[in-house]
């Protein structure tokens, strides 16, 4: 059974990640000092790719969990299962990472219930312990273990904010959409798009992101990569803008048309 939901595109045997600032060094220092890391940033800005890249760079196994409000502590820690020879214990992804000295990445941690995140507390401070209530074990984290969590501060509401007592156990880092030059390099690395089209897409993204609209989200690097891939296979740029940028961002027809009006200024 695999717990990793990471999708990655290896380039020259490495997971490609274009740093935005000093985040690679920051991650390496946090890892060296056995400190847990919190990554904040909007959806599709590269958080998951960054963690996959760092796990590969540091040579650690990676366990990725996409958090949701039904996620229980047992989903992270493990549970007893019934097999042909009776019951047996199966480690959850967090426990496996703790035993193996791997990286456990909890994506959208604020979605998880508060009682679930409480199991992280003794792991995220100096103790580095994982108490497993159901087996009575208290596991000390292996040397390379690192806890990494992320969330999108834009989604936050009063109910879903991260508890201060949890948040204060992490070194925190903020990522955003990369600046235009970096983002066009990412587009070209992740698709076969020509440079001039990539530059136009990035300019369009800049205009869409600056629009004063009531959209919940702005266009992400992920959507731009989808658009670049569709364009590079020959689809007309405006049709791509509709299906990769405007429609994914809104269900409201007049908003979609307003986004398309901006796209027509570029394509
Ligand atoms: P998040 O976890 O923040 O929602 P992802 O890490 O899944 O976003 O990023 C979405 C996609 O955008 C990735 O699959 C990758 O193709 C691309 N991407 C975003 N930022 C970068 C970057 N800095 N370097 C390389 N690829 C990136």
XYZ file of C-alpha atoms and ligand atoms in Angstrom:
294
model
C 0.000 0.000 0.000
C 1.380 3.423 -0.850
C 0.432 6.588 0.971
C 2.165 8.968 -1.366
C -0.125 10.988 -3.584
C 2.690 13.062 -5.006
C 2.832 13.310 -8.772
C 6.185 14.328 -10.070
C 7.999 14.747 -13.337
C 11.601 13.614 -12.969
C 14.020 15.636 -15.077
C 17.501 14.058 -15.438
C 16.553 11.685 -12.640
C 15.704 14.566 -10.312
C 12.384 16.041 -9.339
C 12.447 19.447 -10.965
C 11.865 22.384 -8.632
C 12.664 25.989 -9.454
C 13.375 27.787 -6.148
C 11.634 31.135 -5.574
C 13.957 32.384 -2.865
C 16.002 30.739 -0.093
C 13.482 27.971 0.638
C 15.832 25.106 -0.300
C 18.436 26.266 2.207
C 15.789 26.947 4.836
C 14.426 23.409 4.430
C 17.938 21.945 4.684
C 18.664 23.854 7.893
C 15.333 22.889 9.446
C 16.043 19.264 8.520
C 19.584 19.409 9.946
C 18.247 20.783 13.246
C 15.317 18.352 13.323
C 12.766 21.162 13.278
C 9.301 20.719 11.775
C 8.326 22.978 8.880
C 5.071 24.738 8.018
C 4.651 25.902 4.406
C 1.961 28.457 3.651
C 0.909 29.327 0.147
C -1.953 29.459 -2.333
C -3.087 26.346 -4.158
C -0.916 25.203 -7.070
C 2.092 27.380 -6.189
C 4.556 24.494 -5.855
C 4.383 23.423 -2.172
C 3.983 19.719 -2.891
C 6.592 19.771 -5.651
C 9.023 21.546 -3.311
C 8.624 18.914 -0.591
C 9.044 16.061 -3.123
C 12.180 17.737 -4.459
C 13.624 18.153 -0.958
C 12.829 14.570 0.058
C 14.696 13.381 -3.000
C 17.592 15.770 -2.404
C 17.937 14.632 1.212
C 17.443 10.980 0.279
C 14.482 10.474 2.617
C 11.336 8.460 1.902
C 8.293 10.723 1.592
C 4.801 10.014 2.952
C 2.251 12.515 1.694
C -1.222 12.774 3.212
C -3.915 15.032 1.757
C -5.816 16.094 4.881
C -9.620 16.300 5.003
C -12.168 16.727 7.752
C -12.815 12.982 8.121
C -9.137 12.245 8.662
C -8.743 10.521 12.018
C -5.674 10.056 14.166
C -5.825 6.345 13.211
C -5.490 7.273 9.516
C -2.164 8.878 10.392
C -0.925 6.573 13.126
C -2.294 3.172 12.137
C -4.933 0.663 13.142
C -5.624 -2.971 13.846
C -6.885 -4.857 10.803
C -8.405 -8.286 10.525
C -6.569 -10.760 8.303
C -6.777 -14.514 7.649
C -4.684 -15.168 10.770
C -6.518 -12.803 13.115
C -5.911 -9.176 13.866
C -2.685 -7.428 13.048
C -1.391 -3.900 13.393
C -0.775 -1.740 10.344
C 1.275 1.438 10.630
C -0.207 4.600 9.174
C 1.922 6.968 7.060
C 3.011 9.088 10.024
C 4.196 6.045 11.980
C 6.066 4.695 8.992
C 7.872 7.985 8.517
C 8.700 8.097 12.255
C 10.121 4.558 12.212
C 12.027 4.904 8.938
C 13.340 8.417 9.441
C 11.285 9.673 6.508
C 9.512 12.929 5.749
C 5.802 13.042 6.531
C 4.030 15.772 4.554
C 0.518 16.702 5.661
C -1.033 18.765 2.896
C -3.841 21.203 3.879
C -3.381 20.491 7.566
C -6.136 22.952 8.543
C -8.680 20.604 6.979
C -7.869 17.904 9.560
C -9.850 17.809 12.786
C -8.211 19.411 15.812
C -8.162 16.126 17.744
C -6.223 14.599 14.844
C -3.567 17.277 14.817
C -3.032 16.897 18.570
C -1.125 13.629 17.903
C 1.476 15.803 16.211
C 2.337 17.836 19.296
C 4.884 15.554 21.002
C 6.409 14.852 17.594
C 6.739 18.483 16.651
C 8.740 19.586 19.662
C 11.993 18.473 21.314
C 10.512 15.175 22.439
C 10.087 13.830 18.877
C 7.819 11.114 20.253
C 4.799 9.423 18.772
C 2.608 7.813 21.414
C 0.547 5.021 19.848
C -2.371 4.670 22.214
C -3.767 1.492 20.722
C -0.581 -0.558 21.041
C 0.781 1.186 24.121
C 4.002 1.975 22.229
C 5.816 5.258 22.456
C 7.952 5.601 19.372
C 11.004 7.854 19.318
C 11.409 9.349 15.859
C 14.367 7.978 13.885
C 17.082 10.490 13.091
C 15.995 11.595 9.616
C 12.320 12.035 10.506
C 10.863 15.399 9.578
C 7.314 16.658 9.827
C 6.212 19.072 7.103
C 2.722 20.559 6.940
C 1.144 23.036 4.566
C -1.976 25.097 4.189
C -3.451 27.807 2.064
C -3.928 30.911 4.235
C -6.477 32.214 1.705
C -8.903 29.421 2.633
C -8.743 30.140 6.292
C -11.727 31.038 8.349
C -12.148 31.366 12.084
C -13.190 27.741 12.444
C -10.407 26.389 10.295
C -7.424 28.399 11.474
C -4.519 26.365 12.774
C -4.421 26.192 16.560
C -1.780 28.561 17.926
C -0.355 25.780 20.106
C 0.186 23.662 16.985
C 1.408 26.485 14.773
C 4.019 27.607 17.283
C 5.879 24.327 17.011
C 6.894 24.924 13.399
C 9.432 26.928 11.473
C 7.191 28.706 8.942
C 7.818 29.577 5.320
C 5.569 31.388 2.854
C 5.549 30.546 -0.853
C 3.637 32.451 -3.485
C 3.244 32.232 -7.228
C 6.755 32.614 -8.677
C 7.725 35.912 -10.259
C 7.169 36.158 -14.043
C 10.644 35.124 -15.178
C 10.745 32.068 -12.911
C 7.180 31.133 -13.751
C 7.886 31.225 -17.503
C 10.947 29.012 -16.926
C 8.768 26.560 -14.998
C 6.207 26.545 -17.825
C 8.880 25.758 -20.389
C 10.400 23.046 -18.207
C 7.019 21.408 -17.574
C 5.650 21.572 -21.131
C 6.879 21.845 -24.706
C 5.589 25.416 -25.070
C 7.533 27.966 -27.147
C 9.089 30.825 -25.227
C 6.973 33.612 -26.800
C 3.733 31.793 -25.958
C 4.967 31.087 -22.429
C 5.751 34.778 -21.937
C 2.277 35.774 -23.183
C 0.626 33.291 -20.848
C 2.569 34.682 -17.905
C 1.605 38.251 -18.856
C -2.024 37.187 -19.069
C -1.727 35.464 -15.674
C -0.358 38.707 -14.217
C -3.380 40.646 -15.491
C -5.827 38.010 -14.263
C -4.189 37.953 -10.832
C -4.412 41.725 -10.553
C -8.119 41.771 -11.484
C -10.289 43.038 -8.695
C -12.797 40.178 -8.787
C -14.694 38.165 -6.221
C -13.088 34.907 -7.329
C -12.101 32.602 -4.462
C -8.774 31.899 -6.115
C -6.549 33.382 -8.779
C -4.925 31.469 -11.621
C -2.287 29.089 -10.230
C 1.032 27.924 -11.655
C -0.601 24.502 -11.956
C -3.357 25.864 -14.244
C -0.791 27.733 -16.316
C 1.113 24.486 -16.835
C -2.085 22.781 -18.007
C -2.637 25.662 -20.420
C 0.957 25.488 -21.665
C 0.658 21.747 -22.292
C -2.611 22.145 -24.208
C -1.203 25.009 -26.285
C 1.970 23.091 -27.086
C -0.118 20.304 -28.570
C -1.620 22.754 -31.039
C -4.947 23.780 -29.498
C -5.952 27.366 -30.229
C -4.721 29.694 -27.449
C -8.143 31.236 -26.804
C -9.808 27.842 -26.524
C -7.080 26.865 -24.078
C -7.613 30.041 -22.046
C -11.289 29.143 -21.742
C -10.844 25.516 -20.663
C -7.677 25.851 -18.589
C -8.003 29.295 -17.037
C -11.498 30.822 -17.184
C -13.784 27.799 -16.640
C -11.732 26.231 -13.810
C -11.813 29.539 -11.931
C -15.526 30.304 -12.042
C -18.977 28.775 -12.577
C -20.516 32.165 -13.228
C -20.930 32.747 -16.979
C -20.458 36.503 -16.836
C -17.258 36.081 -14.784
C -15.945 33.512 -17.284
C -16.654 35.985 -20.106
C -14.942 38.800 -18.195
C -11.849 36.581 -17.825
C -12.019 35.750 -21.548
C -12.173 39.478 -22.386
C -8.799 39.832 -20.677
C -7.468 36.734 -22.496
C -8.448 38.316 -25.853
C -6.069 41.185 -25.138
C -3.206 38.690 -25.313
C -4.255 36.020 -27.838
P 0.587 23.005 -4.325
O 1.083 21.814 -3.562
O 1.139 24.309 -3.811
O -0.906 23.054 -4.492
P 2.038 21.792 -6.536
O 3.354 21.598 -5.863
O 1.202 20.587 -6.763
O 1.166 22.916 -5.804
O 2.329 22.557 -7.917
C 1.519 22.415 -9.024
C 2.370 22.183 -10.242
O 3.041 23.402 -10.541
C 3.464 21.151 -10.031
O 3.051 19.873 -10.435
C 4.566 21.646 -10.917
O 4.330 21.190 -12.247
C 4.383 23.132 -10.949
N 5.243 23.980 -10.139
C 4.828 24.977 -9.332
N 5.862 25.621 -8.798
C 6.971 25.016 -9.285
C 8.370 25.249 -9.114
N 8.812 26.242 -8.310
N 9.227 24.455 -9.762
C 8.772 23.469 -10.563
N 7.463 23.210 -10.777
C 6.577 23.974 -10.152
